[in-house]
PDB file of C-alpha atoms in Angstrom:
ATOM      1  CA  GLU A  26     -37.811 -51.576 -33.606  1.00  0.00           C
ATOM      2  CA  ARG A  27     -36.427 -53.872 -36.216  1.00  0.00           C
ATOM      3  CA  SER A  28     -34.854 -56.094 -33.238  1.00  0.00           C
ATOM      4  CA  ARG A  29     -38.256 -56.309 -31.922  1.00  0.00           C
ATOM      5  CA  SER A  30     -36.374 -56.442 -28.239  1.00  0.00           C
ATOM      6  CA  THR A  31     -38.832 -56.269 -25.369  1.00  0.00           C
ATOM      7  CA  VAL A  32     -35.553 -55.668 -23.109  1.00  0.00           C
ATOM      8  CA  ASN A  33     -36.265 -52.196 -21.260  1.00  0.00           C
ATOM      9  CA  ILE A  34     -33.023 -49.724 -22.500  1.00  0.00           C
ATOM     10  CA  ASP A  35     -32.123 -46.664 -21.953  1.00  0.00           C
ATOM     11  CA  SER A  36     -30.402 -45.444 -24.838  1.00  0.00           C
ATOM     12  CA  LYS A  37     -27.510 -42.680 -25.138  1.00  0.00           C
ATOM     13  CA  VAL A  38     -25.365 -41.787 -28.173  1.00  0.00           C
ATOM     14  CA  LEU A  39     -22.062 -40.664 -27.059  1.00  0.00           C
ATOM     15  CA  PHE A  40     -20.728 -40.097 -30.301  1.00  0.00           C
ATOM     16  CA  LEU A  41     -20.925 -41.407 -34.025  1.00  0.00           C
ATOM     17  CA  LYS A  42     -17.670 -42.026 -35.222  1.00  0.00           C
ATOM     18  CA  ASP A  43     -15.619 -44.569 -37.129  1.00  0.00           C
ATOM     19  CA  SER A  44     -13.671 -46.531 -34.846  1.00  0.00           C
ATOM     20  CA  LEU A  45     -10.541 -46.226 -36.764  1.00  0.00           C
ATOM     21  CA  ASP A  46     -10.850 -42.183 -36.024  1.00  0.00           C
ATOM     22  CA  MET A  47     -10.878 -42.998 -32.271  1.00  0.00           C
ATOM     23  CA  THR A  48      -8.929 -41.256 -29.737  1.00  0.00           C
ATOM     24  CA  ASN A  49      -7.769 -41.872 -25.902  1.00  0.00           C
ATOM     25  CA  GLU A  50      -9.955 -38.963 -25.365  1.00  0.00           C
ATOM     26  CA  ASP A  51     -12.816 -40.643 -26.517  1.00  0.00           C
ATOM     27  CA  ARG A  52     -12.233 -44.301 -25.280  1.00  0.00           C
ATOM     28  CA  ASN A  53     -12.328 -42.481 -21.608  1.00  0.00           C
ATOM     29  CA  LEU A  54     -15.118 -40.563 -22.339  1.00  0.00           C
ATOM     30  CA  ILE A  55     -17.157 -44.276 -22.865  1.00  0.00           C
ATOM     31  CA  LEU A  56     -15.301 -45.610 -19.628  1.00  0.00           C
ATOM     32  CA  SER A  57     -16.764 -41.489 -17.225  1.00  0.00           C
ATOM     33  CA  LYS A  58     -20.071 -42.495 -18.996  1.00  0.00           C
ATOM     34  CA  CYS A  59     -19.563 -46.386 -17.795  1.00  0.00           C
ATOM     35  CA  LEU A  60     -18.628 -45.263 -14.374  1.00  0.00           C
ATOM     36  CA  GLU A  61     -21.643 -42.464 -13.935  1.00  0.00           C
ATOM     37  CA  CYS A  62     -23.815 -45.181 -15.418  1.00  0.00           C
ATOM     38  CA  SER A  63     -26.659 -45.767 -12.815  1.00  0.00           C
ATOM     39  CA  GLY A  64     -27.041 -49.562 -13.836  1.00  0.00           C
ATOM     40  CA  ASN A  65     -24.773 -52.461 -13.974  1.00  0.00           C
ATOM     41  CA  LYS A  66     -25.528 -53.735 -17.048  1.00  0.00           C
ATOM     42  CA  VAL A  67     -24.212 -51.693 -20.267  1.00  0.00           C
ATOM     43  CA  VAL A  68     -23.968 -52.938 -24.084  1.00  0.00           C
ATOM     44  CA  ILE A  69     -21.633 -50.559 -26.193  1.00  0.00           C
ATOM     45  CA  THR A  70     -22.496 -50.605 -29.893  1.00  0.00           C
ATOM     46  CA  HIS A  71     -19.071 -50.135 -31.298  1.00  0.00           C
ATOM     47  CA  GLY A  72     -16.855 -50.036 -34.504  1.00  0.00           C
ATOM     48  CA  THR A  73     -15.324 -53.564 -35.053  1.00  0.00           C
ATOM     49  CA  ASP A  74     -11.321 -52.019 -36.231  1.00  0.00           C
ATOM     50  CA  THR A  75     -10.449 -50.941 -32.083  1.00  0.00           C
ATOM     51  CA  MET A  76     -13.384 -52.486 -30.011  1.00  0.00           C
ATOM     52  CA  VAL A  77     -10.752 -54.778 -28.409  1.00  0.00           C
ATOM     53  CA  ASP A  78      -8.796 -51.701 -27.363  1.00  0.00           C
ATOM     54  CA  THR A  79     -11.847 -50.422 -26.243  1.00  0.00           C
ATOM     55  CA  ALA A  80     -12.654 -53.316 -23.909  1.00  0.00           C
ATOM     56  CA  GLN A  81      -9.650 -53.650 -22.972  1.00  0.00           C
ATOM     57  CA  LEU A  82      -9.610 -50.171 -21.372  1.00  0.00           C
ATOM     58  CA  LEU A  83     -13.282 -51.334 -19.615  1.00  0.00           C
ATOM     59  CA  GLY A  84     -12.424 -54.176 -18.226  1.00  0.00           C
ATOM     60  CA  ASP A  85      -9.142 -53.218 -17.083  1.00  0.00           C
ATOM     61  CA  LYS A  86     -11.094 -49.996 -15.139  1.00  0.00           C
ATOM     62  CA  ILE A  87     -14.051 -51.596 -14.335  1.00  0.00           C
ATOM     63  CA  LYS A  88     -15.251 -54.851 -11.911  1.00  0.00           C
ATOM     64  CA  ASP A  89     -18.742 -54.076 -10.581  1.00  0.00           C
ATOM     65  CA  LYS A  90     -20.737 -54.256 -14.238  1.00  0.00           C
ATOM     66  CA  THR A  91     -21.435 -56.510 -16.810  1.00  0.00           C
ATOM     67  CA  ILE A  92     -20.754 -54.736 -20.245  1.00  0.00           C
ATOM     68  CA  VAL A  93     -21.249 -55.971 -23.738  1.00  0.00           C
ATOM     69  CA  LEU A  94     -19.498 -54.253 -26.796  1.00  0.00           C
ATOM     70  CA  PHE A  95     -20.746 -55.252 -30.156  1.00  0.00           C
ATOM     71  CA  GLY A  96     -20.962 -54.575 -33.738  1.00  0.00           C
ATOM     72  CA  SER A  97     -21.221 -55.602 -37.089  1.00  0.00           C
ATOM     73  CA  MET A  98     -18.693 -56.335 -39.740  1.00  0.00           C
ATOM     74  CA  ILE A  99     -21.362 -55.918 -42.719  1.00  0.00           C
ATOM     75  CA  PRO A 100     -23.253 -52.239 -41.908  1.00  0.00           C
ATOM     76  CA  TYR A 101     -26.582 -52.610 -41.169  1.00  0.00           C
ATOM     77  CA  SER A 102     -27.809 -49.987 -43.819  1.00  0.00           C
ATOM     78  CA  ILE A 103     -26.682 -52.923 -46.488  1.00  0.00           C
ATOM     79  CA  ASN A 104     -28.452 -55.846 -47.062  1.00  0.00           C
ATOM     80  CA  ASN A 105     -27.589 -58.755 -45.093  1.00  0.00           C
ATOM     81  CA  SER A 106     -25.879 -56.971 -41.972  1.00  0.00           C
ATOM     82  CA  ASP A 107     -24.527 -58.625 -39.083  1.00  0.00           C
ATOM     83  CA  ALA A 108     -25.513 -55.876 -36.928  1.00  0.00           C
ATOM     84  CA  LEU A 109     -29.065 -56.691 -35.550  1.00  0.00           C
ATOM     85  CA  PHE A 110     -27.952 -60.134 -35.040  1.00  0.00           C
ATOM     86  CA  ASN A 111     -25.029 -59.300 -32.610  1.00  0.00           C
ATOM     87  CA  LEU A 112     -27.090 -56.748 -31.063  1.00  0.00           C
ATOM     88  CA  GLY A 113     -29.544 -59.690 -30.295  1.00  0.00           C
ATOM     89  CA  ALA A 114     -25.923 -61.576 -28.836  1.00  0.00           C
ATOM     90  CA  ALA A 115     -24.961 -58.591 -26.540  1.00  0.00           C
ATOM     91  CA  LEU A 116     -28.682 -57.923 -25.493  1.00  0.00           C
ATOM     92  CA  SER A 117     -29.133 -62.024 -24.375  1.00  0.00           C
ATOM     93  CA  ALA A 118     -25.188 -61.581 -22.605  1.00  0.00           C
ATOM     94  CA  VAL A 119     -25.562 -58.514 -20.677  1.00  0.00           C
ATOM     95  CA  GLN A 120     -28.605 -59.970 -19.214  1.00  0.00           C
ATOM     96  CA  ASP A 121     -26.808 -63.833 -18.108  1.00  0.00           C
ATOM     97  CA  LYS A 122     -23.322 -63.002 -17.747  1.00  0.00           C
ATOM     98  CA  THR A 123     -21.334 -62.079 -14.534  1.00  0.00           C
ATOM     99  CA  ASN A 124     -19.459 -58.547 -14.391  1.00  0.00           C
ATOM    100  CA  GLY A 125     -16.935 -58.368 -16.506  1.00  0.00           C
ATOM    101  CA  VAL A 126     -16.414 -56.426 -19.884  1.00  0.00           C
ATOM    102  CA  TYR A 127     -17.560 -59.080 -23.387  1.00  0.00           C
ATOM    103  CA  ILE A 128     -17.620 -58.658 -27.149  1.00  0.00           C
ATOM    104  CA  ALA A 129     -20.590 -60.350 -28.616  1.00  0.00           C
ATOM    105  CA  MET A 130     -19.645 -60.630 -32.780  1.00  0.00           C
ATOM    106  CA  ASN A 131     -20.453 -63.877 -34.560  1.00  0.00           C
ATOM    107  CA  GLY A 132     -23.093 -65.497 -32.527  1.00  0.00           C
ATOM    108  CA  GLN A 133     -19.967 -65.878 -29.841  1.00  0.00           C
ATOM    109  CA  VAL A 134     -19.590 -63.857 -26.887  1.00  0.00           C
ATOM    110  CA  PHE A 135     -15.960 -63.588 -26.096  1.00  0.00           C
ATOM    111  CA  ASP A 136     -14.255 -62.495 -22.478  1.00  0.00           C
ATOM    112  CA  PHE A 137     -12.348 -58.825 -23.540  1.00  0.00           C
ATOM    113  CA  ASP A 138      -8.703 -60.325 -22.829  1.00  0.00           C
ATOM    114  CA  LYS A 139      -9.231 -63.054 -24.906  1.00  0.00           C
ATOM    115  CA  VAL A 140     -10.538 -61.915 -28.094  1.00  0.00           C
ATOM    116  CA  GLU A 141      -9.126 -60.287 -31.538  1.00  0.00           C
ATOM    117  CA  LYS A 142     -10.683 -59.089 -34.896  1.00  0.00           C
ATOM    118  CA  ASN A 143      -8.864 -61.550 -37.861  1.00  0.00           C
ATOM    119  CA  LYS A 144      -9.181 -58.618 -40.517  1.00  0.00           C
ATOM    120  CA  ALA A 145      -8.373 -61.415 -43.207  1.00  0.00           C
ATOM    121  CA  LEU A 146     -11.761 -63.909 -41.964  1.00  0.00           C
ATOM    122  CA  GLY A 147     -13.819 -61.079 -41.230  1.00  0.00           C
ATOM    123  CA  ILE A 148     -14.256 -62.549 -37.652  1.00  0.00           C
ATOM    124  CA  PHE A 149     -13.400 -62.255 -34.356  1.00  0.00           C
ATOM    125  CA  GLU A 150     -12.028 -64.750 -32.307  1.00  0.00           C
ATOM    126  CA  ASN A 151     -10.302 -66.637 -29.497  1.00  0.00           C
ATOM    127  CA  THR A 152      -6.531 -65.855 -28.287  1.00  0.00           C
TER     128      THR A 152
END
């Protein structure tokens, strides 16, 4: 509601866990749910520490959908969080991009295989 989005969204929660605690089993669950999804546009909320790992798996396995992962460097519950900004970027990107897997962070949309998290600067950047 706070994002004021008018995009028709069907949401599912697979699990809530710090991305550092994610396992290959968790990533495979995300993969299977993306493959099962009848739609061809998917937005995934993901922790930033291992977002690139999940994007890589999805990008290697799924070629017929547009999938955008996003997260936030500052948690949603904290003032000045970038969560809603990145959500908006992801919702925009999933509607505009061709089939493929992307990461929407810091006002940019990155190809899954050309991005990394720069922990020192607290941003995602092209590789």
